GROMACS .gro file of C-alpha atoms in nm:
model
  353
    1MET     CA    1  -2.755   2.389  -1.593
    2GLN     CA    2  -2.758   2.029  -1.478
    3PRO     CA    3  -2.425   1.841  -1.500
    4LEU     CA    4  -2.410   1.558  -1.744
    5SER     CA    5  -2.418   1.202  -1.622
    6VAL     CA    6  -2.092   1.038  -1.520
    7PRO     CA    7  -1.915   0.914  -1.833
    8LYS     CA    8  -1.858   0.546  -1.861
    9SER     CA    9  -1.505   0.427  -1.800
   10ARG     CA   10  -1.333   0.171  -2.017
   11LYS     CA   11  -1.440  -0.087  -1.767
   12GLU     CA   12  -1.804  -0.011  -1.837
   13LYS     CA   13  -1.780   0.033  -2.213
   14THR     CA   14  -1.640  -0.298  -2.326
   15PRO     CA   15  -1.849  -0.612  -2.288
   16SER     CA   16  -1.544  -0.836  -2.322
   17SER     CA   17  -1.379  -0.641  -2.041
   18LEU     CA   18  -1.687  -0.689  -1.825
   19SER     CA   19  -1.694  -1.065  -1.867
   20TRP     CA   20  -1.319  -1.091  -1.813
   21LYS     CA   21  -1.277  -0.852  -1.525
   22LEU     CA   22  -1.588  -0.857  -1.312
   23ALA     CA   23  -1.575  -1.223  -1.208
   24PHE     CA   24  -1.432  -1.273  -0.860
   25PHE     CA   25  -1.499  -0.909  -0.759
   26GLY     CA   26  -1.318  -0.772  -1.062
   27VAL     CA   27  -1.019  -1.007  -1.051
   28ASN     CA   28  -0.880  -1.139  -1.377
   29PRO     CA   29  -0.987  -1.509  -1.375
   30GLY     CA   30  -0.644  -1.606  -1.509
   31VAL     CA   31  -0.477  -1.438  -1.212
   32MET     CA   32  -0.719  -1.607  -0.973
   33LEU     CA   33  -0.644  -1.945  -1.131
   34GLY     CA   34  -0.270  -1.882  -1.102
   35PHE     CA   35  -0.312  -1.789  -0.736
   36VAL     CA   36  -0.508  -2.107  -0.659
   37LEU     CA   37  -0.256  -2.328  -0.843
   38LEU     CA   38   0.032  -2.160  -0.660
   39VAL     CA   39  -0.127  -2.228  -0.321
   40ILE     CA   40  -0.203  -2.590  -0.414
   41ALA     CA   41   0.153  -2.646  -0.538
   42LEU     CA   42   0.313  -2.509  -0.221
   43TRP     CA   43   0.061  -2.690  -0.001
   44ALA     CA   44   0.143  -3.021  -0.171
   45THR     CA   45   0.522  -2.987  -0.197
   46THR     CA   46   0.617  -2.792   0.116
   47PRO     CA   47   0.502  -2.944   0.448
   48SER     CA   48   0.615  -2.638   0.646
   49PHE     CA   49   0.380  -2.421   0.439
   50ARG     CA   50   0.088  -2.606   0.598
   51GLN     CA   51   0.188  -2.501   0.950
   52VAL     CA   52  -0.028  -2.240   1.120
   53SER     CA   53   0.278  -2.038   1.222
   54THR     CA   54   0.390  -2.018   0.858
   55LEU     CA   55   0.050  -1.894   0.744
   56GLN     CA   56   0.045  -1.638   1.026
   57ASN     CA   57   0.391  -1.520   0.924
   58LEU     CA   58   0.271  -1.492   0.563
   59LEU     CA   59  -0.025  -1.277   0.666
   60GLN     CA   60   0.202  -1.057   0.876
   61GLN     CA   61   0.443  -1.007   0.587
   62VAL     CA   62   0.177  -0.946   0.323
   63SER     CA   63  -0.042  -0.715   0.531
   64LEU     CA   64   0.172  -0.404   0.483
   65ASN     CA   65   0.179  -0.445   0.105
   66VAL     CA   66  -0.196  -0.503   0.106
   67ILE     CA   67  -0.261  -0.179   0.296
   68ILE     CA   68  -0.036   0.023   0.064
   69SER     CA   69  -0.178  -0.148  -0.244
   70VAL     CA   70  -0.534  -0.048  -0.159
   71GLY     CA   71  -0.432   0.317  -0.185
   72MET     CA   72  -0.222   0.247  -0.493
   73THR     CA   73  -0.526   0.086  -0.659
   74PHE     CA   74  -0.720   0.412  -0.639
   75VAL     CA   75  -0.422   0.604  -0.778
   76ILE     CA   76  -0.355   0.372  -1.072
   77ILE     CA   77  -0.723   0.352  -1.166
   78THR     CA   78  -0.702   0.729  -1.226
   79ALA     CA   79  -0.410   0.655  -1.464
   80GLY     CA   80  -0.168   0.792  -1.205
   81ILE     CA   81   0.110   0.642  -0.996
   82ASP     CA   82   0.256   0.703  -0.650
   83LEU     CA   83   0.628   0.631  -0.628
   84SER     CA   84   0.659   0.791  -0.285
   85VAL     CA   85   0.494   0.512  -0.082
   86GLY     CA   86   0.827   0.345  -0.004
   87SER     CA   87   0.986   0.666   0.122
   88VAL     CA   88   0.674   0.731   0.331
   89GLN     CA   89   0.775   0.425   0.533
   90GLY     CA   90   1.106   0.587   0.620
   91LEU     CA   91   0.981   0.937   0.703
   92VAL     CA   92   0.658   0.844   0.882
   93GLY     CA   93   0.840   0.569   1.072
   94THR     CA   94   1.104   0.812   1.198
   95VAL     CA   95   0.844   1.077   1.287
   96THR     CA   96   0.647   0.817   1.482
   97ALA     CA   97   0.960   0.696   1.663
   98LEU     CA   98   1.077   1.050   1.746
   99VAL     CA   99   0.742   1.133   1.907
  100LEU     CA  100   0.723   0.798   2.085
  101MET     CA  101   1.072   0.831   2.236
  102ALA     CA  102   1.062   1.205   2.320
  103PRO     CA  103   1.143   1.234   2.695
  104PRO     CA  104   0.917   1.538   2.761
  105LEU     CA  105   0.617   1.365   2.602
  106VAL     CA  106   0.685   1.037   2.783
  107ALA     CA  107   0.723   1.225   3.113
  108ARG     CA  108   0.387   1.394   3.066
  109PHE     CA  109   0.176   1.124   2.904
  110GLY     CA  110   0.347   0.796   2.997
  111SER     CA  111   0.214   0.512   2.781
  112GLY     CA  112  -0.036   0.758   2.635
  113VAL     CA  113   0.249   0.885   2.418
  114MET     CA  114   0.168   0.592   2.188
  115VAL     CA  115  -0.155   0.766   2.087
  116LEU     CA  116   0.039   1.084   2.008
  117ALA     CA  117   0.291   0.884   1.805
  118VAL     CA  118   0.018   0.717   1.599
  119LEU     CA  119  -0.155   1.051   1.541
  120ALA     CA  120   0.175   1.212   1.438
  121GLY     CA  121   0.254   0.930   1.196
  122THR     CA  122  -0.095   0.929   1.050
  123GLY     CA  123  -0.092   1.307   1.016
  124ALA     CA  124   0.244   1.295   0.840
  125GLY     CA  125   0.106   1.039   0.593
  126ILE     CA  126  -0.197   1.258   0.522
  127LEU     CA  127   0.022   1.566   0.465
  128ILE     CA  128   0.242   1.371   0.223
  129GLY     CA  129  -0.064   1.253   0.031
  130LEU     CA  130  -0.197   1.608   0.029
  131LEU     CA  131   0.135   1.733  -0.113
  132ASN     CA  132   0.129   1.472  -0.390
  133GLY     CA  133  -0.234   1.555  -0.466
  134LEU     CA  134  -0.162   1.928  -0.490
  135LEU     CA  135   0.133   1.868  -0.723
  136VAL     CA  136  -0.069   1.641  -0.953
  137ALA     CA  137  -0.415   1.799  -0.939
  138PHE     CA  138  -0.344   2.170  -0.906
  139LEU     CA  139   0.006   2.217  -1.049
  140ASN     CA  140  -0.062   1.965  -1.328
  141ILE     CA  141   0.270   1.787  -1.279
  142GLN     CA  142   0.276   1.436  -1.422
  143PRO     CA  143   0.220   1.183  -1.138
  144PHE     CA  144   0.540   0.995  -1.222
  145ILE     CA  145   0.753   1.311  -1.195
  146ALA     CA  146   0.568   1.455  -0.895
  147THR     CA  147   0.590   1.140  -0.684
  148LEU     CA  148   0.944   1.063  -0.801
  149ALA     CA  149   1.044   1.404  -0.664
  150THR     CA  150   0.861   1.353  -0.335
  151MET     CA  151   1.013   1.006  -0.308
  152TRP     CA  152   1.360   1.162  -0.293
  153ILE     CA  153   1.248   1.454  -0.077
  154LEU     CA  154   1.088   1.227   0.184
  155ARG     CA  155   1.385   0.992   0.199
  156GLY     CA  156   1.618   1.288   0.240
  157LEU     CA  157   1.405   1.440   0.516
  158ALA     CA  158   1.407   1.108   0.701
  159GLU     CA  159   1.788   1.105   0.686
  160VAL     CA  160   1.805   1.468   0.803
  161LEU     CA  161   1.570   1.409   1.099
  162THR     CA  162   1.768   1.109   1.220
  163ASN     CA  163   2.116   1.208   1.101
  164GLY     CA  164   2.112   0.880   0.911
  165SER     CA  165   2.074   0.665   1.223
  166PRO     CA  166   1.775   0.460   1.343
  167VAL     CA  167   1.559   0.604   1.620
  168GLY     CA  168   1.516   0.324   1.868
  169THR     CA  169   1.622   0.199   2.209
  170ALA     CA  170   1.720   0.475   2.452
  171MET     CA  171   2.074   0.458   2.585
  172PRO     CA  172   2.117   0.385   2.959
  173GLY     CA  173   2.155   0.704   3.156
  174THR     CA  174   1.937   0.912   2.924
  175PRO     CA  175   1.615   1.063   3.068
  176LEU     CA  176   1.344   0.803   3.138
  177ALA     CA  177   1.541   0.541   2.944
  178SER     CA  178   1.376   0.244   3.117
  179LEU     CA  179   1.019   0.371   3.070
  180ARG     CA  180   1.080   0.478   2.709
  181ASN     CA  181   1.231   0.141   2.621
  182ASN     CA  182   0.945  -0.044   2.788
  183ILE     CA  183   0.692   0.153   2.583
  184LEU     CA  184   0.885   0.093   2.260
  185GLU     CA  185   0.986  -0.270   2.304
  186HIS     CA  186   0.694  -0.419   2.499
  187GLN     CA  187   0.388  -0.205   2.425
  188PHE     CA  188   0.412  -0.026   2.092
  189THR     CA  189   0.560  -0.330   1.921
  190MET     CA  190   0.228  -0.508   1.970
  191LEU     CA  191   0.084  -0.304   1.682
  192GLY     CA  192   0.312  -0.475   1.432
  193MET     CA  193   0.368  -0.808   1.606
  194GLY     CA  194   0.058  -0.862   1.820
  195TYR     CA  195  -0.234  -1.099   1.758
  196VAL     CA  196  -0.611  -1.086   1.789
  197GLY     CA  197  -0.683  -1.452   1.852
  198PRO     CA  198  -0.498  -1.643   1.577
  199LEU     CA  199  -0.494  -1.342   1.343
  200PRO     CA  200  -0.199  -1.099   1.336
  201LEU     CA  201  -0.314  -0.748   1.429
  202SER     CA  202  -0.153  -0.607   1.115
  203ALA     CA  203  -0.356  -0.854   0.906
  204LEU     CA  204  -0.674  -0.738   1.082
  205VAL     CA  205  -0.589  -0.376   0.996
  206ALA     CA  206  -0.529  -0.486   0.636
  207LEU     CA  207  -0.864  -0.668   0.627
  208ILE     CA  208  -1.051  -0.360   0.750
  209THR     CA  209  -0.865  -0.148   0.493
  210VAL     CA  210  -0.961  -0.386   0.213
  211VAL     CA  211  -1.330  -0.398   0.310
  212VAL     CA  212  -1.358  -0.019   0.338
  213GLY     CA  213  -1.157   0.037   0.019
  214HIS     CA  214  -1.366  -0.214  -0.176
  215ILE     CA  215  -1.693  -0.055  -0.061
  216ILE     CA  216  -1.575   0.297  -0.147
  217LEU     CA  217  -1.446   0.198  -0.489
  218SER     CA  218  -1.730  -0.030  -0.598
  219LYS     CA  219  -2.038   0.097  -0.414
  220THR     CA  220  -2.010   0.476  -0.393
  221ARG     CA  221  -2.049   0.771  -0.627
  222PHE     CA  222  -1.690   0.871  -0.555
  223GLY     CA  223  -1.570   0.528  -0.666
  224ARG     CA  224  -1.761   0.556  -0.993
  225GLN     CA  225  -1.603   0.895  -1.049
  226VAL     CA  226  -1.256   0.748  -0.992
  227TYR     CA  227  -1.321   0.488  -1.263
  228ALA     CA  228  -1.464   0.752  -1.495
  229LEU     CA  229  -1.164   0.980  -1.450
  230GLY     CA  230  -0.924   0.700  -1.539
  231GLY     CA  231  -1.136   0.588  -1.832
  232ASN     CA  232  -1.174   0.929  -1.994
  233LEU     CA  233  -1.032   1.235  -1.820
  234GLU     CA  234  -1.165   1.496  -2.061
  235ALA     CA  235  -1.518   1.352  -2.072
  236THR     CA  236  -1.520   1.337  -1.692
  237ARG     CA  237  -1.420   1.703  -1.671
  238LEU     CA  238  -1.683   1.805  -1.927
  239SER     CA  239  -1.953   1.617  -1.734
  240GLY     CA  240  -1.912   1.863  -1.447
  241ILE     CA  241  -1.718   1.637  -1.211
  242ASN     CA  242  -1.452   1.812  -1.003
  243VAL     CA  243  -1.148   1.625  -1.133
  244LYS     CA  244  -0.903   1.815  -0.913
  245ARG     CA  245  -1.093   1.720  -0.599
  246ILE     CA  246  -1.100   1.352  -0.695
  247LEU     CA  247  -0.727   1.345  -0.765
  248LEU     CA  248  -0.652   1.526  -0.440
  249VAL     CA  249  -0.858   1.278  -0.237
  250VAL     CA  250  -0.708   0.977  -0.417
  251TYR     CA  251  -0.349   1.081  -0.344
  252LEU     CA  252  -0.442   1.182   0.009
  253LEU     CA  253  -0.588   0.834   0.059
  254SER     CA  254  -0.267   0.676  -0.072
  255GLY     CA  255  -0.062   0.886   0.171
  256LEU     CA  256  -0.289   0.797   0.462
  257LEU     CA  257  -0.272   0.422   0.398
  258SER     CA  258   0.103   0.433   0.337
  259GLY     CA  259   0.136   0.617   0.667
  260ILE     CA  260  -0.064   0.350   0.851
  261ALA     CA  261   0.159   0.081   0.699
  262ALA     CA  262   0.466   0.281   0.805
  263ILE     CA  263   0.349   0.290   1.167
  264LEU     CA  264   0.299  -0.087   1.166
  265LEU     CA  265   0.641  -0.137   1.005
  266MET     CA  266   0.810   0.088   1.262
  267SER     CA  267   0.640  -0.110   1.538
  268LYS     CA  268   0.761  -0.435   1.385
  269LEU     CA  269   1.119  -0.308   1.345
  270VAL     CA  270   1.113  -0.160   1.699
  271SER     CA  271   1.278   0.152   1.558
  272GLY     CA  272   1.226   0.429   1.309
  273GLN     CA  273   1.468   0.365   1.024
  274PRO     CA  274   1.519   0.631   0.754
  275THR     CA  275   1.591   0.358   0.498
  276ALA     CA  276   1.279   0.154   0.582
  277GLY     CA  277   1.043   0.067   0.299
  278SER     CA  278   1.299   0.076   0.021
  279GLY     CA  279   1.141  -0.089  -0.284
  280PHE     CA  280   0.792  -0.100  -0.134
  281GLU     CA  281   0.661   0.108  -0.423
  282LEU     CA  282   0.761  -0.163  -0.670
  283TYR     CA  283   0.598  -0.441  -0.469
  284SER     CA  284   0.281  -0.235  -0.442
  285ILE     CA  285   0.265  -0.149  -0.812
  286ALA     CA  286   0.335  -0.512  -0.903
  287ALA     CA  287   0.056  -0.633  -0.672
  288VAL     CA  288  -0.195  -0.386  -0.816
  289VAL     CA  289  -0.114  -0.464  -1.179
  290LEU     CA  290  -0.097  -0.841  -1.118
  291GLY     CA  291  -0.444  -0.810  -0.966
  292GLY     CA  292  -0.587  -0.670  -1.289
  293THR     CA  293  -0.568  -0.293  -1.246
  294SER     CA  294  -0.465  -0.130  -1.572
  295LEU     CA  295  -0.170   0.110  -1.575
  296PHE     CA  296  -0.367   0.301  -1.838
  297GLY     CA  297  -0.647   0.369  -1.589
  298GLY     CA  298  -1.019   0.302  -1.577
  299GLN     CA  299  -0.998  -0.064  -1.473
  300GLY     CA  300  -0.918  -0.250  -1.154
  301SER     CA  301  -1.039  -0.360  -0.813
  302VAL     CA  302  -0.924  -0.364  -0.453
  303ILE     CA  303  -0.983  -0.740  -0.424
  304GLY     CA  304  -0.766  -0.798  -0.729
  305SER     CA  305  -0.482  -0.602  -0.568
  306VAL     CA  306  -0.512  -0.819  -0.256
  307ILE     CA  307  -0.476  -1.131  -0.472
  308GLY     CA  308  -0.173  -0.974  -0.640
  309ALA     CA  309  -0.012  -0.897  -0.304
  310LEU     CA  310  -0.079  -1.253  -0.185
  311ILE     CA  311   0.078  -1.397  -0.501
  312ILE     CA  312   0.394  -1.191  -0.444
  313GLY     CA  313   0.404  -1.285  -0.076
  314ILE     CA  314   0.347  -1.655  -0.137
  315ILE     CA  315   0.613  -1.671  -0.408
  316GLY     CA  316   0.861  -1.497  -0.178
  317MET     CA  317   0.782  -1.730   0.111
  318GLY     CA  318   0.793  -2.036  -0.115
  319LEU     CA  319   1.140  -1.939  -0.235
  320ASP     CA  320   1.249  -1.887   0.126
  321LEU     CA  321   1.115  -2.225   0.233
  322HIS     CA  322   1.303  -2.391  -0.053
  323GLY     CA  323   1.626  -2.214   0.039
  324VAL     CA  324   1.649  -1.997  -0.272
  325SER     CA  325   1.901  -1.713  -0.239
  326SER     CA  326   1.761  -1.366  -0.171
  327PHE     CA  327   1.951  -1.247  -0.479
  328TRP     CA  328   1.748  -1.482  -0.698
  329GLN     CA  329   1.433  -1.366  -0.523
  330GLN     CA  330   1.502  -1.015  -0.652
  331VAL     CA  331   1.533  -1.158  -1.004
  332VAL     CA  332   1.200  -1.336  -0.964
  333MET     CA  333   1.032  -1.016  -0.840
  334GLY     CA  334   1.167  -0.829  -1.143
  335VAL     CA  335   1.028  -1.095  -1.375
  336LEU     CA  336   0.694  -1.072  -1.192
  337ILE     CA  337   0.676  -0.699  -1.256
  338LEU     CA  338   0.748  -0.756  -1.626
  339LEU     CA  339   0.479  -1.023  -1.644
  340ALA     CA  340   0.235  -0.792  -1.468
  341VAL     CA  341   0.291  -0.517  -1.724
  342LEU     CA  342   0.266  -0.762  -2.016
  343LEU     CA  343  -0.056  -0.904  -1.871
  344ASP     CA  344  -0.194  -0.552  -1.845
  345GLN     CA  345  -0.115  -0.484  -2.211
  346VAL     CA  346  -0.259  -0.814  -2.334
  347THR     CA  347  -0.577  -0.772  -2.128
  348ARG     CA  348  -0.618  -0.414  -2.247
  349LYS     CA  349  -0.595  -0.518  -2.612
  350ALA     CA  350  -0.838  -0.805  -2.557
  351SER     CA  351  -1.090  -0.571  -2.393
  352TYR     CA  352  -1.128  -0.371  -2.715
  353ARG     CA  353  -1.187  -0.665  -2.948
   0.00000   0.00000   0.00000
């Protein structure tokens, strides 16, 4: 028996949704307009914003959220959510640092230990994504509950591994202290703080992630299945599509990208900190929803999530440049999340008219 054709997602079924969402690579035109106006306003009113160093700093700050948000886009399009991405920063960062600073590994591999550290961090991210995928796809636990649980588990494991202390500079007198510190502080840190020409290396990694993510989501059969699953889960299952496999891959992808971001963050911080990444899940969700991805599933785009992340980053930098207290910045971010959810609801209602 031949499987039925892939069911259309909400994105494909509503003409008004098509005209509203597919412009600018699927970005809500209203969000795109807001982004352009925000850039123009800061460019006109804040001279320091026009400096190359400021723009480079912005790209460096936004790149981690962009990488995480690409994975979160896939998850939310399936009508799921991944609350563990912030805790991944803490656990993967500490795992990476522990491998990087292990005296036996440094003694044997020298600077080559950096490759082992990256592989360990990436592998940890994949395993975390696999765990989330198994909980959601095969144990049928609601994504919110499953990833809320792993969020706490991962943060606790990071604290246990480090005894609550950062893993960083080796103390004088410890084995290979000078070599280990040189690798950590002068070589590995280039991943998070280095440049390729005028472009921060982390921004280049983010750019590659965005291009690959956009192609997978918009140009491949798997991407169409992701949209279909979020648009109508039961119809997707009845069409013969392996829903469990799609969910497993989507959460695995989120774990992988969160792990890559964690390695870059650890490199930037020059230490593995068990508390690193606190709140990253909220910034990522806000970026994805601001960019036009529906929390109800079936709609969204990688490019839209990038725009959302840039909006959040530019607002944060603009407030910094104008000397606004960090406490007020938290208030603004909370308001942004509310606006993102309201925008999602309004757009969803409009798409069915």
